mmCIF file of C-alpha atoms in Angstrom:
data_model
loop_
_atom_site.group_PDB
_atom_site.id
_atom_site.type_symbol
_atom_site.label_atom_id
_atom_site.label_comp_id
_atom_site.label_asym_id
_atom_site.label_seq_id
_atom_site.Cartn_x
_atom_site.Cartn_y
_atom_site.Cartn_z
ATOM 1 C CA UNK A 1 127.967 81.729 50.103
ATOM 2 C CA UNK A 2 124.509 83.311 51.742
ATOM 3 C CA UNK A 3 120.880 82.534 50.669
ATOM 4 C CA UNK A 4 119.451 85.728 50.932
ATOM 5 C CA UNK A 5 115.751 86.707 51.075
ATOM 6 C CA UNK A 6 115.005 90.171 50.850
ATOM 7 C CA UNK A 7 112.036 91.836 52.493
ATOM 8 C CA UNK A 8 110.764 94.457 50.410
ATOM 9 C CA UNK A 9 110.367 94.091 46.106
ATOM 10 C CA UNK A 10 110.577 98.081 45.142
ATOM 11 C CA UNK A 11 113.656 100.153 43.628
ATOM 12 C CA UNK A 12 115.145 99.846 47.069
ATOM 13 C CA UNK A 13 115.198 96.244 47.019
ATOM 14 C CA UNK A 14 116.635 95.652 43.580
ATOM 15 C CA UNK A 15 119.812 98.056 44.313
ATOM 16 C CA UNK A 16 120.032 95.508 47.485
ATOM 17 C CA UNK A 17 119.603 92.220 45.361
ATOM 18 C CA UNK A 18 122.333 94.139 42.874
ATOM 19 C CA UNK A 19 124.751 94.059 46.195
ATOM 20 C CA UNK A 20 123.956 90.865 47.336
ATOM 21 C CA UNK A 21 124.914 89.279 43.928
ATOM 22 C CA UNK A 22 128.333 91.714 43.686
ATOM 23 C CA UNK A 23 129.549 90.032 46.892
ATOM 24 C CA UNK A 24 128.914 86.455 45.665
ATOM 25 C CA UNK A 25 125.992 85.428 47.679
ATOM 26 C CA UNK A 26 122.520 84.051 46.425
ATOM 27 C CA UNK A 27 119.057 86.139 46.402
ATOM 28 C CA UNK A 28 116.332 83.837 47.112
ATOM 29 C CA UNK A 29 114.159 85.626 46.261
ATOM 30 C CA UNK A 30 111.470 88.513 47.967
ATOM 31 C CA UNK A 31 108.767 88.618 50.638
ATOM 32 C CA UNK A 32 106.504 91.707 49.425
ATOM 33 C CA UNK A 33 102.475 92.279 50.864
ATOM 34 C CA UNK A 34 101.622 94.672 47.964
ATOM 35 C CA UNK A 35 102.016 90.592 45.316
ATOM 36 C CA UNK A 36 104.191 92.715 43.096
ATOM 37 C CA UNK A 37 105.283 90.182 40.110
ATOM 38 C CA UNK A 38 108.281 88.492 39.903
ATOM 39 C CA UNK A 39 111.679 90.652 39.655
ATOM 40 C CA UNK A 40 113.370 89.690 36.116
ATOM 41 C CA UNK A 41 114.479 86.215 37.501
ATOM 42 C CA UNK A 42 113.751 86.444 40.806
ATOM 43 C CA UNK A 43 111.117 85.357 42.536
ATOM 44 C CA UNK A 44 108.263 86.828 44.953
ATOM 45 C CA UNK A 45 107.761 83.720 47.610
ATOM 46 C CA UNK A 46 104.985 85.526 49.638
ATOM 47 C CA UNK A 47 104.101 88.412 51.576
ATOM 48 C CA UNK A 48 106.312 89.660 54.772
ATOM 49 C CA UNK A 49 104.574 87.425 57.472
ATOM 50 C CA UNK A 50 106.127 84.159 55.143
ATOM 51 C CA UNK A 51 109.297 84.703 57.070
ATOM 52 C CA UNK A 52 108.826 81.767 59.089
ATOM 53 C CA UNK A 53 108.647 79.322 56.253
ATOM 54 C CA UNK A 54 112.380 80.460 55.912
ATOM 55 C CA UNK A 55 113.641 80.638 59.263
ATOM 56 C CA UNK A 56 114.822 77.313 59.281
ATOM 57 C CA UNK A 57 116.252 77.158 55.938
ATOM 58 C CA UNK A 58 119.565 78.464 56.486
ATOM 59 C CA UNK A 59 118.340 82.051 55.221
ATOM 60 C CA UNK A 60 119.352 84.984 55.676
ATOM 61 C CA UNK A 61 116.855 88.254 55.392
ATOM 62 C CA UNK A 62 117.658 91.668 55.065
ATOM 63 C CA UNK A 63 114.663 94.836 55.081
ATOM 64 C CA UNK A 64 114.922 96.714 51.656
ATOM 65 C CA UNK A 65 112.667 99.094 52.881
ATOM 66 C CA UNK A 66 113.503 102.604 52.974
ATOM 67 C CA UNK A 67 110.744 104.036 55.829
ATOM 68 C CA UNK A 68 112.821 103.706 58.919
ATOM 69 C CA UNK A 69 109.954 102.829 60.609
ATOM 70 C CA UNK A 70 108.674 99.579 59.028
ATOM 71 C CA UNK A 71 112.304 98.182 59.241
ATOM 72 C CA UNK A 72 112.183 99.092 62.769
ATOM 73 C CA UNK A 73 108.800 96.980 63.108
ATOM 74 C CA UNK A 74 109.739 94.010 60.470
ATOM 75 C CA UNK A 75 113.038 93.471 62.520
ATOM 76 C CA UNK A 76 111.676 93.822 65.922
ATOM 77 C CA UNK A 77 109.061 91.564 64.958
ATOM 78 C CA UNK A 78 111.031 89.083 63.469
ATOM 79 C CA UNK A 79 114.269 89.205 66.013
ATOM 80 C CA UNK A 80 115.124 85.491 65.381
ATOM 81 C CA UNK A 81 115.632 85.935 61.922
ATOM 82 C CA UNK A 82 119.828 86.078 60.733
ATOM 83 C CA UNK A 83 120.231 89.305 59.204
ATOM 84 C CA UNK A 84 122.524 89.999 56.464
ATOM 85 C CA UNK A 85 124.346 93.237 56.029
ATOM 86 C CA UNK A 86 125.015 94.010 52.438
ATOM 87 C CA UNK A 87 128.238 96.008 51.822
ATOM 88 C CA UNK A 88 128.844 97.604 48.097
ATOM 89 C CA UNK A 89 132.396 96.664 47.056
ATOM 90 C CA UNK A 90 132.785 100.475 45.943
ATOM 91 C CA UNK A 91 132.005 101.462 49.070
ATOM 92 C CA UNK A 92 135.059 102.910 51.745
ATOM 93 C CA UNK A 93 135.059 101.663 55.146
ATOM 94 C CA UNK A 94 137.847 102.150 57.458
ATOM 95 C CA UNK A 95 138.619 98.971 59.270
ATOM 96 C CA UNK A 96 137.719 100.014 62.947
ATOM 97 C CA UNK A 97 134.405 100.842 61.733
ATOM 98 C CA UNK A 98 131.844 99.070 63.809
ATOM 99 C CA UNK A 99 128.486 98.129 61.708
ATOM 100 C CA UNK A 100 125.196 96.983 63.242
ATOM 101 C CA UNK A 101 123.304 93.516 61.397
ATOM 102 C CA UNK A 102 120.494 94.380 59.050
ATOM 103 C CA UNK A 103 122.517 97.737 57.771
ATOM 104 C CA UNK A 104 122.783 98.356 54.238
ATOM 105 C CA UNK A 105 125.571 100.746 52.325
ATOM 106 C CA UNK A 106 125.514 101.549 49.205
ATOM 107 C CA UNK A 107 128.082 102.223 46.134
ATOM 108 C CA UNK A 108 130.720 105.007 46.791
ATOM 109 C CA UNK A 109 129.570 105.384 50.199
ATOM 110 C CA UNK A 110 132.247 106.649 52.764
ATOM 111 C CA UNK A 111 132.816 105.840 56.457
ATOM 112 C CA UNK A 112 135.388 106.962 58.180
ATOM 113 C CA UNK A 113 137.901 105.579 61.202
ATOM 114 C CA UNK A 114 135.820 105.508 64.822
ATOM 115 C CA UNK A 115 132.473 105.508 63.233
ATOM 116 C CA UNK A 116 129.621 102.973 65.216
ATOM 117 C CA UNK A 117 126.674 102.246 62.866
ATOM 118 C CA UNK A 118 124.027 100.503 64.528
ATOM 119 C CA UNK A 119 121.088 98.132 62.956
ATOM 120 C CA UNK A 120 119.477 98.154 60.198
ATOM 121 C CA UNK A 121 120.347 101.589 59.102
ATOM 122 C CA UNK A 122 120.567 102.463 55.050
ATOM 123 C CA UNK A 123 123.472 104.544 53.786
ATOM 124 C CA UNK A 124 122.878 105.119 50.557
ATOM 125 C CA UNK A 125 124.688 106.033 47.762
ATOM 126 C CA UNK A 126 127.808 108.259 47.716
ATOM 127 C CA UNK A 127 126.592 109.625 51.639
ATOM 128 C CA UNK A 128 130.087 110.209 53.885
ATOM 129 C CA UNK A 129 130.094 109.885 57.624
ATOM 130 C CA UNK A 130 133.354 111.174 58.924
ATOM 131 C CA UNK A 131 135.417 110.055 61.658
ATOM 132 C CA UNK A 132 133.947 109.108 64.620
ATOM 133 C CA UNK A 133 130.096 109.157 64.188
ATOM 134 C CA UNK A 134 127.903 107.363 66.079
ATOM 135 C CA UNK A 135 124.570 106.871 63.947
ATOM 136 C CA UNK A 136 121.609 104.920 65.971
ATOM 137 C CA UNK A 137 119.352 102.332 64.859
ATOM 138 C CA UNK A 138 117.045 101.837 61.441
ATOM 139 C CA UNK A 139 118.785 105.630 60.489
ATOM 140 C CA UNK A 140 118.623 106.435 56.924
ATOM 141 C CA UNK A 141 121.170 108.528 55.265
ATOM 142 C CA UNK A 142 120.242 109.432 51.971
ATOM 143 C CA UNK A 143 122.313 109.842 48.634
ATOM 144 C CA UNK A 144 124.458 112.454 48.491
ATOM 145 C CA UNK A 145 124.393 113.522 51.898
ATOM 146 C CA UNK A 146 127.502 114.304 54.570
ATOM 147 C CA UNK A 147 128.098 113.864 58.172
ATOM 148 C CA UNK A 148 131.083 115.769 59.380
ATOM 149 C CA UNK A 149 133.054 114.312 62.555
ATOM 150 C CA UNK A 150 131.559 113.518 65.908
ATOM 151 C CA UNK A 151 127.526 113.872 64.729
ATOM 152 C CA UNK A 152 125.819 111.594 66.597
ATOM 153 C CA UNK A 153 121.824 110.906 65.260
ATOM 154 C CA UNK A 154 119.338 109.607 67.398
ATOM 155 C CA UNK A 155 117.348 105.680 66.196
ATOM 156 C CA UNK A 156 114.841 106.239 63.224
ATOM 157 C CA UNK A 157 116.276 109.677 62.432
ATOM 158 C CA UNK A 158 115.992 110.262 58.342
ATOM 159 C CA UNK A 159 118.602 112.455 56.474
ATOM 160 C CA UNK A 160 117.866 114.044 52.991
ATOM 161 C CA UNK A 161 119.267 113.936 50.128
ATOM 162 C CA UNK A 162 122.187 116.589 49.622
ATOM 163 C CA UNK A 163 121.629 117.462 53.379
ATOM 164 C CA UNK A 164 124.807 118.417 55.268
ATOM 165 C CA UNK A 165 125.511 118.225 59.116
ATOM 166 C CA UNK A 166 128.124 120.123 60.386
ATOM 167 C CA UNK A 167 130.744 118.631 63.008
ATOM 168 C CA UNK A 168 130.057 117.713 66.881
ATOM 169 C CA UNK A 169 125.948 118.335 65.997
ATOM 170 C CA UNK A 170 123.221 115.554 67.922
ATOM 171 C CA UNK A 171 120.270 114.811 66.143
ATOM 172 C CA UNK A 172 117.569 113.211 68.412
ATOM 173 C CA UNK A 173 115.372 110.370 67.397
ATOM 174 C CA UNK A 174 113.015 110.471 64.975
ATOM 175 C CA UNK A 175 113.748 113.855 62.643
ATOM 176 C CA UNK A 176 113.629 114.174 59.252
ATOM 177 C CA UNK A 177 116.409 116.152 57.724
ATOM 178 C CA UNK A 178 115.076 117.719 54.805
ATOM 179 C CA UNK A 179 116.734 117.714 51.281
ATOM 180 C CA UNK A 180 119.560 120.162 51.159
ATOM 181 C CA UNK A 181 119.288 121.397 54.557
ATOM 182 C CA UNK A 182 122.471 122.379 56.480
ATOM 183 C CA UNK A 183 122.079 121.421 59.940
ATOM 184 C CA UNK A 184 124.477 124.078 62.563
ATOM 185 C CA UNK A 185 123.040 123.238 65.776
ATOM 186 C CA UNK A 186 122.102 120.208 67.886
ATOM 187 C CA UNK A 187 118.530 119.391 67.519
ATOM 188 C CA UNK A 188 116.452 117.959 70.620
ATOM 189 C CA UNK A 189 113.250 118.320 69.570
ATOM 190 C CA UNK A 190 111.684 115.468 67.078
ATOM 191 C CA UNK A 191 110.383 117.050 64.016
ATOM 192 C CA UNK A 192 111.140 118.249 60.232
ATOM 193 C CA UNK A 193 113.913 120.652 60.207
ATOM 194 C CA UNK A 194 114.297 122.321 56.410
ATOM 195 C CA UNK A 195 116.386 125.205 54.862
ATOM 196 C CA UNK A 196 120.144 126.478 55.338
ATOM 197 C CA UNK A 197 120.251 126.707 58.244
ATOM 198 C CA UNK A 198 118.519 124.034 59.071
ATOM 199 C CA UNK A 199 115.077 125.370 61.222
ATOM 200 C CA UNK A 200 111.845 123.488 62.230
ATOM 201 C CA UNK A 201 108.974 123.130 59.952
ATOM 202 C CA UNK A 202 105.974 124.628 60.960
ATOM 203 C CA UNK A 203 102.307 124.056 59.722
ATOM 204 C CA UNK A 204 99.971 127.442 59.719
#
């Protein structure tokens, strides 16, 4: 059993505490800079930076942040920190499945056989990545959204809800995929891509 802190105290974070407590470890409780109140029964212990009252009490921390970004900071910051990876029991994950510390997946989620998911990624609820996907670091995959075979997405890359990605695509670092888009080609270029097909935002 894992004494878990979570880092983070919005929606995000309770769906993670919900996860925690499904696989029969402990929440300890949350580290959140915006002094949010308590969660229910669960307690606020400080703002992010208190990490290092914990690190040495056989903790384990996990970012329930959704902006790929600030888990990308929080866990580069904090690399001696044990992260946890919190698994929904309702989610499908073939056994070869290779999953990076700090991810999170959520309820109904599917992953399927030669998939690599790297560090502190979110894939969130009922999102499929087919067979052998290779998804980078601090991704997030949002509900409801599909990955066929071979797609490959660059670190920090965000897709949208109800967004589908057609097989054998790359996705480059840093894009947002936006909500319903269907992406057909590989994308190189950082930026928001929108629409079916999926096509680069542009400001006028």
């Amino acid at each position: 059993m894992k004494k878990v802190i979570i880092i983070g105290a919005g929606g995000h974070a309770r769906v993670i505490a919900d996860i925690i407590k499904l696989n029969g470890d402990i929440v300890y409780g949350f580290l959140d800079d915006k002094g949010q109140e308590n969660i229910h029964e669960l307690k606020i212990l400080g703002g992010i930076d208190d990490i290092n009252r914990f690190l040495e009490k056989d903790c384990y921390f996990i970012v329930a942040i959704g902006n790929n970004q600030i888990r990308y900071e929080i866990m580069t910051k904090y690399s001696n920190a044990i992260w946890y990876t919190a698994i929904h029991p309702a989610a499908v994950i073939a056994n070869d499945v290779e999953i990076g510390s700090g991810t999170a997946i959520m309820a109904n989620a599917v992953i399927n056989t030669g998939s690599k998911i790297g560090r502190g990624v979110i894939i969130n609820t009922s999102a499929t990545v087919d067979h052998d996907c290779l998804i980078g670091d601090f991704v997030h995959i949002s509900p409801g959204a599909h990955l066929a075979g071979n797609v490959r997405l660059g670190e920090k890359t965000w897709i949208g809800i109800g967004a589908n990605v057609i097989n054998n695509i790359d996705i480059c670092s840093e894009c947002i995929i936006g909500a319903g888009a269907v992406v057909v080609k590989n994308i190189i270029k950082k930026g928001t891509y929108v629409g079916v097909p999926a096509k680069k935002f542009l400001i006028n």
